[in-house]
CSV table of N, CA, C and O in Angstrom, one decimal:
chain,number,residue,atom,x,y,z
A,1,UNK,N,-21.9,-2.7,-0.6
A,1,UNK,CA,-20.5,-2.9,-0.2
A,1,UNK,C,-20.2,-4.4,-0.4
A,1,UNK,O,-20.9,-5.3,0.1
A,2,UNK,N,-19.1,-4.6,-1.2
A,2,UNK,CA,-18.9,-5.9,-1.2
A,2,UNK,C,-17.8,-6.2,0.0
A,2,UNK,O,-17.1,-5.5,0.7
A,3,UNK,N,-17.9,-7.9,-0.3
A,3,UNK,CA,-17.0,-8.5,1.0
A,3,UNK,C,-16.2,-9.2,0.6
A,3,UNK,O,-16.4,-10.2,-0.2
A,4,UNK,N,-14.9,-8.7,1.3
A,4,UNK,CA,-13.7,-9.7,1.3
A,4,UNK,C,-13.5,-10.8,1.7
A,4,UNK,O,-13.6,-11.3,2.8
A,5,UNK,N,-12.9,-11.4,0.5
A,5,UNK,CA,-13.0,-13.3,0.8
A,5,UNK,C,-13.1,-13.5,2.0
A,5,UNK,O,-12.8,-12.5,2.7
A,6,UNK,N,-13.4,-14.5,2.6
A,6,UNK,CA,-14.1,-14.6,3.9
A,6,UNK,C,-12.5,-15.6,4.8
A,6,UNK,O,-12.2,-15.5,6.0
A,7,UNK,N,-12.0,-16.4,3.8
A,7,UNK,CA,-10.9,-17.2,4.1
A,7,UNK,C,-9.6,-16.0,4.3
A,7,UNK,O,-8.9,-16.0,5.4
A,8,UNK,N,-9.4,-15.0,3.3
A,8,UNK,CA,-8.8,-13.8,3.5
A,8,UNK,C,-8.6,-13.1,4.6
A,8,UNK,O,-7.6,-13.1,5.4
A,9,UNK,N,-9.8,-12.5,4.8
A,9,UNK,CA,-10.5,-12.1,6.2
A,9,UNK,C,-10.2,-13.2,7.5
A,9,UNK,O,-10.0,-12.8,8.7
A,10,UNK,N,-10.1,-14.2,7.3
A,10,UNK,CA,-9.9,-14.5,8.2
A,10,UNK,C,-8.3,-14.9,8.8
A,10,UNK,O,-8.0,-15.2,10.0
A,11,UNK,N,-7.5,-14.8,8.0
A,11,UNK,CA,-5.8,-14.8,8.2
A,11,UNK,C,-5.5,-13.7,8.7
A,11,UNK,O,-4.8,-13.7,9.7
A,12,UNK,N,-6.0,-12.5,8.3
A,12,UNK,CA,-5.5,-11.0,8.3
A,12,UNK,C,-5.7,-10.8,10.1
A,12,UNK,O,-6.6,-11.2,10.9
A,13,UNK,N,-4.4,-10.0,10.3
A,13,UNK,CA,-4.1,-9.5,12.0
A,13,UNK,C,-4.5,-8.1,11.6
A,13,UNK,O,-3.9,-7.5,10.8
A,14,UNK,N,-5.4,-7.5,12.0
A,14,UNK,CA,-5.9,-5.9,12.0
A,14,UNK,C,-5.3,-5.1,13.3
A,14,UNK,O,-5.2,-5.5,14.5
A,15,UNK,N,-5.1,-4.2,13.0
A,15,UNK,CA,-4.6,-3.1,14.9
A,15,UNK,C,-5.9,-2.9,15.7
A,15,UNK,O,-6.7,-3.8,15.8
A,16,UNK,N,-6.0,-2.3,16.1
A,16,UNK,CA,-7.1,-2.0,16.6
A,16,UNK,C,-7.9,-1.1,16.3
A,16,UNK,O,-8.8,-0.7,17.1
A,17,UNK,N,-7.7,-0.6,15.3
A,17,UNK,CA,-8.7,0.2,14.2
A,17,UNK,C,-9.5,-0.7,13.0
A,17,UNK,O,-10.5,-0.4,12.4
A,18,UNK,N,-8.7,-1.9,13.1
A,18,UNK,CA,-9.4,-2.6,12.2
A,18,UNK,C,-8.4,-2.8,10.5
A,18,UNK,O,-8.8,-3.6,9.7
A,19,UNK,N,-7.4,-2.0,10.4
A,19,UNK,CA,-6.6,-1.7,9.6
A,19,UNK,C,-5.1,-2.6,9.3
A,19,UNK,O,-4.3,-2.5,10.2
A,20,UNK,N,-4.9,-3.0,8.6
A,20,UNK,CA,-3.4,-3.4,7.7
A,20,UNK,C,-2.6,-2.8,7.3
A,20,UNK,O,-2.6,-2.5,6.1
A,21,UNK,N,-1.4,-2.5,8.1
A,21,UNK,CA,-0.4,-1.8,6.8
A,21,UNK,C,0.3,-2.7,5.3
A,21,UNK,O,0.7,-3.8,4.9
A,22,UNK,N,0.0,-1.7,4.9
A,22,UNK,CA,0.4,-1.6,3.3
A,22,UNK,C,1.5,-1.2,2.8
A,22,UNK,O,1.5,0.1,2.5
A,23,UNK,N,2.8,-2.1,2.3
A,23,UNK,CA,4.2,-1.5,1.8
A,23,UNK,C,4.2,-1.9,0.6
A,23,UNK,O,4.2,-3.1,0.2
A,24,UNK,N,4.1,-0.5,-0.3
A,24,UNK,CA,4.2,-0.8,-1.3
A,24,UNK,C,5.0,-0.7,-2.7
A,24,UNK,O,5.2,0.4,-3.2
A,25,UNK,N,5.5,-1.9,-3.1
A,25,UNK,CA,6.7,-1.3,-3.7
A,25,UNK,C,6.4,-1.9,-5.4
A,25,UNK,O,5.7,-2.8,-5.9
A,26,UNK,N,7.5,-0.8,-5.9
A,26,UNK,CA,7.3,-0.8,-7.5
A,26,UNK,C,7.8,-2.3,-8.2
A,26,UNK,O,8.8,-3.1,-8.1
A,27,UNK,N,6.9,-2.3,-8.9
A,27,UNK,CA,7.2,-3.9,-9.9
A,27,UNK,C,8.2,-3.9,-10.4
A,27,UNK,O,9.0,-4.9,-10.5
A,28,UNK,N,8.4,-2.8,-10.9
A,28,UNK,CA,9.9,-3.0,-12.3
A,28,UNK,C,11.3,-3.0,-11.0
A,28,UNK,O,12.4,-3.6,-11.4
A,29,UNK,N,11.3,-2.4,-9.9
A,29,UNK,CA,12.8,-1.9,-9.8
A,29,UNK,C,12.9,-2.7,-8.1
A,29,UNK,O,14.0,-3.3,-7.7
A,30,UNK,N,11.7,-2.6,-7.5
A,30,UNK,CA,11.8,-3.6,-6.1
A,30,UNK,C,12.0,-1.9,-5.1
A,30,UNK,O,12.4,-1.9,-3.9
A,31,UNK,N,11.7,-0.8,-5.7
A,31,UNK,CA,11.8,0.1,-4.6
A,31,UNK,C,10.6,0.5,-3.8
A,31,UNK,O,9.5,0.5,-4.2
A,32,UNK,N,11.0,0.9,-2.6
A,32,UNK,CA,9.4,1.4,-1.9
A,32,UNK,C,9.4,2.7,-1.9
A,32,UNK,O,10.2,3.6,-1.6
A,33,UNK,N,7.7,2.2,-2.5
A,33,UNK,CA,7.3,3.8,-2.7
A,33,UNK,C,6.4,4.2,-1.5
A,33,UNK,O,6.4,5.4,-1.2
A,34,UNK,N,5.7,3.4,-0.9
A,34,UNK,CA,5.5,3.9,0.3
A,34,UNK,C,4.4,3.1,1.3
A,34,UNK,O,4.0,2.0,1.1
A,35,UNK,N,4.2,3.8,2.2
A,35,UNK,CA,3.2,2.6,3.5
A,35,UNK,C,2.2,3.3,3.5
A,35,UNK,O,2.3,4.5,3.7
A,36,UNK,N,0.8,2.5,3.2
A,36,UNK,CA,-0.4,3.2,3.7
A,36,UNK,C,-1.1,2.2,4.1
A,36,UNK,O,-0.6,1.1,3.9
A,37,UNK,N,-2.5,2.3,4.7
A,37,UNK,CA,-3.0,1.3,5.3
A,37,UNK,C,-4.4,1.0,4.7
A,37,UNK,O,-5.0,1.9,4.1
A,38,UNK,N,-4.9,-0.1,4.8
A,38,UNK,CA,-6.2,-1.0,4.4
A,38,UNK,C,-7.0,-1.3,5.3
A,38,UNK,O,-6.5,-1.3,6.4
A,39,UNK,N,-8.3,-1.6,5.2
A,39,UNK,CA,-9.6,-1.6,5.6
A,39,UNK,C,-9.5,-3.2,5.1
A,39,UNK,O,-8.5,-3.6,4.5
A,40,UNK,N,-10.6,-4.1,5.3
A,40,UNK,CA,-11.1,-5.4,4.6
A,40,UNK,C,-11.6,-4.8,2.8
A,40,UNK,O,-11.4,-5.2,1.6
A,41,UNK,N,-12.5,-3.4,3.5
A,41,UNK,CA,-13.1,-3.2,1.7
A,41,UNK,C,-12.2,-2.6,0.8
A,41,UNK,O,-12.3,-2.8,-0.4
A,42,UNK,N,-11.2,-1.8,1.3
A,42,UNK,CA,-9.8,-1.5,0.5
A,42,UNK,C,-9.3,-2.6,0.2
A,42,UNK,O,-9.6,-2.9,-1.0
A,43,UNK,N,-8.7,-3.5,0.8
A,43,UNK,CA,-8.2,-4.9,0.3
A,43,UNK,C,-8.9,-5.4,-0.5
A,43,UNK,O,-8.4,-5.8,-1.6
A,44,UNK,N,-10.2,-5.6,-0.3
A,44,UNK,CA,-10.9,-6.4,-1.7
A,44,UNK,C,-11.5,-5.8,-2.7
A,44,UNK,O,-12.0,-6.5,-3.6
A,45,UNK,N,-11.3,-4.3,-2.8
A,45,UNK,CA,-11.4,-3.2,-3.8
A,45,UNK,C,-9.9,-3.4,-4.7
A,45,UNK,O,-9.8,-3.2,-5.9
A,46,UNK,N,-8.9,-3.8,-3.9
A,46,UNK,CA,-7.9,-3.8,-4.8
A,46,UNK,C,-7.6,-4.8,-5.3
A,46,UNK,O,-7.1,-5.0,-6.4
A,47,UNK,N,-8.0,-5.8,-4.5
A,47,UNK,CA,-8.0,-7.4,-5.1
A,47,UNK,C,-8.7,-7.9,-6.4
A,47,UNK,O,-8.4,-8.7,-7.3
A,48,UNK,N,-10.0,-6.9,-6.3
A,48,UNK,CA,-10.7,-7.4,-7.5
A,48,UNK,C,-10.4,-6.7,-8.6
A,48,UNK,O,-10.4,-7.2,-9.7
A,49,UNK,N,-10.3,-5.2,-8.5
A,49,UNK,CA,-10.1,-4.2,-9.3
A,49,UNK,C,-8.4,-4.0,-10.1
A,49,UNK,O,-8.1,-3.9,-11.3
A,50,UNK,N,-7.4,-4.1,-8.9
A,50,UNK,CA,-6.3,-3.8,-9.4
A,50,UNK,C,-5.6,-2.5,-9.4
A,50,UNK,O,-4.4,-2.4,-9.6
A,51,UNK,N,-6.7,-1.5,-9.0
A,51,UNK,CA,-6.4,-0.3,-8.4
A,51,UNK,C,-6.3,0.0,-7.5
A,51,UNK,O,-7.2,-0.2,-6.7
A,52,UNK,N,-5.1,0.4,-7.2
A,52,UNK,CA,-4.6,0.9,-5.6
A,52,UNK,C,-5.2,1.1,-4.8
A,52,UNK,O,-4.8,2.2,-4.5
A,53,UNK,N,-6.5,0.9,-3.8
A,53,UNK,CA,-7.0,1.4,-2.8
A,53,UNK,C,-7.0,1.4,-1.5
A,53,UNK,O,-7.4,0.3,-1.2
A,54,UNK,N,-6.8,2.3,-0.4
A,54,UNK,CA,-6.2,2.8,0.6
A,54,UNK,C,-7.4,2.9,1.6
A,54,UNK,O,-8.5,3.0,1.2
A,55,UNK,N,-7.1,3.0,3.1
A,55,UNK,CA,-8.1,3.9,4.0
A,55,UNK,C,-7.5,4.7,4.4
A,55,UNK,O,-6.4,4.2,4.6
A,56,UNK,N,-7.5,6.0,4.7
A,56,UNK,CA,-7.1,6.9,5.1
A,56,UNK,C,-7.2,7.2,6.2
A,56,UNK,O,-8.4,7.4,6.4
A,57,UNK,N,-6.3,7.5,7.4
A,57,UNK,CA,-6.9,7.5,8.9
A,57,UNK,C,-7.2,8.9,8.8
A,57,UNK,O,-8.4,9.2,9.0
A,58,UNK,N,-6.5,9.8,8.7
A,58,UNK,CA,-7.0,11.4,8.7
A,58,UNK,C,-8.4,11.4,8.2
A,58,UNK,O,-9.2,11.7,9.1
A,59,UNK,N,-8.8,11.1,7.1
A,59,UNK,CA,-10.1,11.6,6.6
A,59,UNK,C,-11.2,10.5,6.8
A,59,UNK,O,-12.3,10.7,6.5
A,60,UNK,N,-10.7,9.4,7.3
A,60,UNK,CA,-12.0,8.2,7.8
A,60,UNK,C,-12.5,7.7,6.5
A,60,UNK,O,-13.7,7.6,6.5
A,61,UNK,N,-11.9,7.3,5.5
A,61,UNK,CA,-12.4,7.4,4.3
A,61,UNK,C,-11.8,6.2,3.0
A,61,UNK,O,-10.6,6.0,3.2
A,62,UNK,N,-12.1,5.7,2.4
A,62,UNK,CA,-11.6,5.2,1.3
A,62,UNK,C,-10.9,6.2,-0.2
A,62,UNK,O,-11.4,7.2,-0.8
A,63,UNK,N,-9.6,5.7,-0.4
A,63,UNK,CA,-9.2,6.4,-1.6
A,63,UNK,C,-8.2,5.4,-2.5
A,63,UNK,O,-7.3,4.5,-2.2
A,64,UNK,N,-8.7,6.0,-3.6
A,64,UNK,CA,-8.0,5.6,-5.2
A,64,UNK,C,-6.6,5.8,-5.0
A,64,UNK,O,-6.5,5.6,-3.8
A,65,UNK,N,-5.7,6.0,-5.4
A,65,UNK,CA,-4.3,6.3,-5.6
A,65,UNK,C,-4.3,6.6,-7.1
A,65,UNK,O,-4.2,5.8,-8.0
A,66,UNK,N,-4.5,8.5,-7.1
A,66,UNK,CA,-4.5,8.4,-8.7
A,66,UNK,C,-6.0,9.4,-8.9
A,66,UNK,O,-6.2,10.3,-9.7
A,67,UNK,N,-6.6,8.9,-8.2
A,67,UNK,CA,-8.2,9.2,-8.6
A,67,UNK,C,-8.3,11.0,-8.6
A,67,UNK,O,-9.3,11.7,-9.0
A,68,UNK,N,-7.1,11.3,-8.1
A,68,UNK,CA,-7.5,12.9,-8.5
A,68,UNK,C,-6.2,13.5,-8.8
A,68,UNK,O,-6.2,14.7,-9.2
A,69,UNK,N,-5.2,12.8,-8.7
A,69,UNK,CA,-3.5,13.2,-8.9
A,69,UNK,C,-3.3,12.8,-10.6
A,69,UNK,O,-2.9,13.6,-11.5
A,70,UNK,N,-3.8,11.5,-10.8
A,70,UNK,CA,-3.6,10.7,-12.2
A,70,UNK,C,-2.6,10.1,-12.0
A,70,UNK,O,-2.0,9.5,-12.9
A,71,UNK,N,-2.1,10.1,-10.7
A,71,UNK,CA,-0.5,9.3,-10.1
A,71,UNK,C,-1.0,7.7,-9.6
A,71,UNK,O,-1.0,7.4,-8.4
A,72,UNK,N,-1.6,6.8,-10.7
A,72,UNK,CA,-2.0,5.7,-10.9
A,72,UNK,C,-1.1,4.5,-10.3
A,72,UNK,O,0.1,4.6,-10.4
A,73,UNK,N,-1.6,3.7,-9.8
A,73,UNK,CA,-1.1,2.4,-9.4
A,73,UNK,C,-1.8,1.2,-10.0
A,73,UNK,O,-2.9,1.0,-9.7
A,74,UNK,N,-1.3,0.7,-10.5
A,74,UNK,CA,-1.7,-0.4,-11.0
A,74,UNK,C,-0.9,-2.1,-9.9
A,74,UNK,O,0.2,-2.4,-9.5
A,75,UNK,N,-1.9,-2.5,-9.8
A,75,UNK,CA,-1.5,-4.1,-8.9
A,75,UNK,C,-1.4,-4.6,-9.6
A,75,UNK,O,-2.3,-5.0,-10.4
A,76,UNK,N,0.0,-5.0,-9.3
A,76,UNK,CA,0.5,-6.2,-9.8
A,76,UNK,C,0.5,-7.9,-9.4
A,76,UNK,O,0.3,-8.9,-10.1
A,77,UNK,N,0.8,-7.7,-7.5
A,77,UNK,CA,0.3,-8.6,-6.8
A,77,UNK,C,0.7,-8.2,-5.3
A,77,UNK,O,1.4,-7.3,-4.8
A,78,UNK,N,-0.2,-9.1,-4.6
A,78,UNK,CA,0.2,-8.7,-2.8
A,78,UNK,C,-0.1,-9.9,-2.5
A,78,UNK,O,-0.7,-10.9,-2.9
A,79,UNK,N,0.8,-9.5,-1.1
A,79,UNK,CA,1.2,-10.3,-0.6
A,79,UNK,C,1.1,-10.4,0.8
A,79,UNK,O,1.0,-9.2,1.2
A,80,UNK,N,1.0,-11.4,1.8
A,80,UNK,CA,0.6,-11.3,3.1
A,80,UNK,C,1.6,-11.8,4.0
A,80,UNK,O,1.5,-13.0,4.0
A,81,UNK,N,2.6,-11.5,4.9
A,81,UNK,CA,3.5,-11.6,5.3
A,81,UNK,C,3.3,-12.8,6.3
A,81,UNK,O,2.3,-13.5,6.3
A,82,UNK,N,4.5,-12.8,7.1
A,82,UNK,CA,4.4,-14.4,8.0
A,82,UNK,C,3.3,-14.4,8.8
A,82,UNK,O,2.5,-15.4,8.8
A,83,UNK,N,3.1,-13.0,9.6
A,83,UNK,CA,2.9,-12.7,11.2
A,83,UNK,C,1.1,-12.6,10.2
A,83,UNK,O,0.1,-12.9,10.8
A,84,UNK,N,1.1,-12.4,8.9
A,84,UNK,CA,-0.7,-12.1,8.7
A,84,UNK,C,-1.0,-10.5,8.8
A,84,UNK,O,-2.1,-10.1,8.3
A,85,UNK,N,0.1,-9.5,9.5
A,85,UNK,CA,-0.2,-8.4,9.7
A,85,UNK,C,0.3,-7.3,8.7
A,85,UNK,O,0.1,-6.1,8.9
A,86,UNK,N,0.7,-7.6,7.9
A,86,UNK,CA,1.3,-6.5,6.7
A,86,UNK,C,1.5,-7.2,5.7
A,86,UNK,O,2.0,-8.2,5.6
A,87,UNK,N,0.8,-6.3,4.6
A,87,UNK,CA,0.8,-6.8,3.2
A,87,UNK,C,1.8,-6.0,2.3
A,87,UNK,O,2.1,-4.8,2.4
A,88,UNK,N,2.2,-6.6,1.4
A,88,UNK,CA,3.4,-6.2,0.4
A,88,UNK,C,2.6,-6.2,-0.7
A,88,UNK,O,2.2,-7.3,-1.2
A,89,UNK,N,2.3,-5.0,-1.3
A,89,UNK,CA,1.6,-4.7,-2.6
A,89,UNK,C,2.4,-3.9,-3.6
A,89,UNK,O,2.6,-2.7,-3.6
A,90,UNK,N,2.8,-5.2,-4.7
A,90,UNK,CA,3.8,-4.8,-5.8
A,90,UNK,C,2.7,-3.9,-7.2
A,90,UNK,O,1.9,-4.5,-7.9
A,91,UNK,N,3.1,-2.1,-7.4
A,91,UNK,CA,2.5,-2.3,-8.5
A,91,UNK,C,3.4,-1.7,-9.4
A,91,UNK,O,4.7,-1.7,-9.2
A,92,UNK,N,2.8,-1.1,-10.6
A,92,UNK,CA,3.1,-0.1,-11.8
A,92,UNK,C,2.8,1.0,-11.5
A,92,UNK,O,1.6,1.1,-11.3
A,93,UNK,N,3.8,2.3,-11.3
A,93,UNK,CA,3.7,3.6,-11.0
A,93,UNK,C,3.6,4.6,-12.0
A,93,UNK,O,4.5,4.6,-12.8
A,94,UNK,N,2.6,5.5,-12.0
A,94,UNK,CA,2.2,6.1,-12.9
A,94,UNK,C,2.8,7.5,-12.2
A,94,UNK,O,2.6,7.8,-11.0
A,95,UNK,N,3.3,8.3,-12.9
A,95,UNK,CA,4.1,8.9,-12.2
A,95,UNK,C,4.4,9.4,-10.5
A,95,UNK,O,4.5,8.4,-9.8
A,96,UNK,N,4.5,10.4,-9.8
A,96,UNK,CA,5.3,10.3,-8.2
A,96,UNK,C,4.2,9.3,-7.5
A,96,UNK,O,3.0,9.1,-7.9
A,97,UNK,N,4.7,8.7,-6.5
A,97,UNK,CA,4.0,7.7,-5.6
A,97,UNK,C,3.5,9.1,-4.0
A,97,UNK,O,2.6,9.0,-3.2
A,98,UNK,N,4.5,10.1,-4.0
A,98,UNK,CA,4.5,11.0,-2.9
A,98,UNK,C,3.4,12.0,-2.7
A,98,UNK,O,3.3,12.9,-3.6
A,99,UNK,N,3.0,12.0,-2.2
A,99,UNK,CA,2.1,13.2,-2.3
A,99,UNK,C,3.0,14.6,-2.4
A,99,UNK,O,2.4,15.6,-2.9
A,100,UNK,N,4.5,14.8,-2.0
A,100,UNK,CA,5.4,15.8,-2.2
A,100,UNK,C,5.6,16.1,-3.9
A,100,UNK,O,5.9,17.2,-4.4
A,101,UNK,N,5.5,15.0,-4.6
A,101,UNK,CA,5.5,14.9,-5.8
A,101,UNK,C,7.1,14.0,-6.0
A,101,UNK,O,7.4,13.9,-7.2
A,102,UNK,N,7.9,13.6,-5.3
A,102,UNK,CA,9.0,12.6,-5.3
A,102,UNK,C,8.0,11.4,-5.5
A,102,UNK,O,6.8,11.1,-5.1
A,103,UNK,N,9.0,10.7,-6.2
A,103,UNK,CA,9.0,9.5,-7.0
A,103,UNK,C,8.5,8.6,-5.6
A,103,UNK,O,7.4,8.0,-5.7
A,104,UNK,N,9.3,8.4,-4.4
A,104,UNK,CA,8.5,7.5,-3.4
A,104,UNK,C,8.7,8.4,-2.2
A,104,UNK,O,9.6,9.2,-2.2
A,105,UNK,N,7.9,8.2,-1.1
A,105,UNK,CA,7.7,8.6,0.0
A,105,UNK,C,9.3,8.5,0.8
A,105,UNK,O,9.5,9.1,1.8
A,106,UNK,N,10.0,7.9,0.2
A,106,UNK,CA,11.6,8.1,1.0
A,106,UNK,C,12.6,8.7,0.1
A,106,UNK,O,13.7,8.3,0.4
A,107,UNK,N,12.7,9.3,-0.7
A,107,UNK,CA,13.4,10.4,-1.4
A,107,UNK,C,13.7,11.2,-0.7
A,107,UNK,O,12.9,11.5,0.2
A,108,UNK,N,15.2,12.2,-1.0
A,108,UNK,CA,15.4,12.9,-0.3
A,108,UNK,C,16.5,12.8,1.0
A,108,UNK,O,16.5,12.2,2.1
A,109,UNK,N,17.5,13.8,0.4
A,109,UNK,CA,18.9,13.4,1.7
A,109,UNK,C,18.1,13.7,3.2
A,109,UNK,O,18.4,13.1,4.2
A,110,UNK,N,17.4,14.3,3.2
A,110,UNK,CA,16.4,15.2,4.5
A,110,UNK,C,16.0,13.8,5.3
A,110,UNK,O,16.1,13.7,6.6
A,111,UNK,N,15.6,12.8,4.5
A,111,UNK,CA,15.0,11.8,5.5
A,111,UNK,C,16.0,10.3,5.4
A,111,UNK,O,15.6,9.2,5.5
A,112,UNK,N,16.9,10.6,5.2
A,112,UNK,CA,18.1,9.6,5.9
A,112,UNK,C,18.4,9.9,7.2
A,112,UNK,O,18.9,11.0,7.5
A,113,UNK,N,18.1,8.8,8.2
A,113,UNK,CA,18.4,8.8,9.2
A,113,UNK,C,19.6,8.2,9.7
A,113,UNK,O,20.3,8.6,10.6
A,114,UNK,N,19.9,7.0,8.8
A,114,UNK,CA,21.3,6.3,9.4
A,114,UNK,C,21.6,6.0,8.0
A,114,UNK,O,20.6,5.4,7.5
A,115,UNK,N,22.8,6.1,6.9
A,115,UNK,CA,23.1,5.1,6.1
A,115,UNK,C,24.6,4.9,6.7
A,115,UNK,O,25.1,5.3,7.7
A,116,UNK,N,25.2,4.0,5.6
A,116,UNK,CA,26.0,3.1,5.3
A,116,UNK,C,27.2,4.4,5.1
A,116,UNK,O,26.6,5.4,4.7
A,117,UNK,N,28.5,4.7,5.3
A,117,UNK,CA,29.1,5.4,4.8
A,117,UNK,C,30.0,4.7,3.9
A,117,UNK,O,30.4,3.6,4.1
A,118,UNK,N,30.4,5.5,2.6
A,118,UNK,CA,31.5,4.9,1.9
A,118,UNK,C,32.9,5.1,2.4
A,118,UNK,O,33.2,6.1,3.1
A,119,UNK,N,33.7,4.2,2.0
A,119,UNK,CA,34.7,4.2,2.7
A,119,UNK,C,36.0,5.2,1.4
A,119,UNK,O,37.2,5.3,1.8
């Protein structure tokens, strides 16, 4: 197992699982495709690699984004917010970001909770 920059690691606010959320949005257009969360070895899997990698709280586990869909992420860059606690990870979307198969995790009139009305 390798280890995450050590100066890295040391900025980063974890919850109490030890985890970072992850908002991640597409390079070309600035939209979000969706929130998932990181580990220290997900973060430095993706840091060094460039491939999207995730921890999964359901399955206790590390995962690819792609690695079995072919729905690829490529990193572009991330980013560490004020608070240290959430990272903004810009990439290249290889087709749906959703596991529904929508383009991002908020598609869909179904999950508008409040917008804007036109006038």
């Amino acid at each position: 197992m390798s280890e995450l920059d050590p100066e890295i690691a040391r900025r980063l606010k974890r919850n109490r699982d030890g985890l970072v959320c992850a908002v991640v949005i597409e390079h070309s257009t600035s939209r979000v495709l969706m929130v998932a969360w990181m580990d220290d070895e997900a973060l430095h899997r993706t840091l060094t690699t460039r491939r999207a990698t995730y921890f999964s709280r359901s399955r206790g586990t590390l995962w690819v984004k792609g690695e079995t869909s072919g729905h690829t992420q490529h990193v572009r860059e991330v980013r560490l917010d004020c608070d240290a606690d959430t990272l903004l990870v810009r990439v290249d979307q290889t087709g749906p970001a959703c596991h529904t198969g929508s383009h991002t995790c908020f598609d869909g009139d179904e999950r508008v909770l409040l917008a804007d009305q036109e006038a």
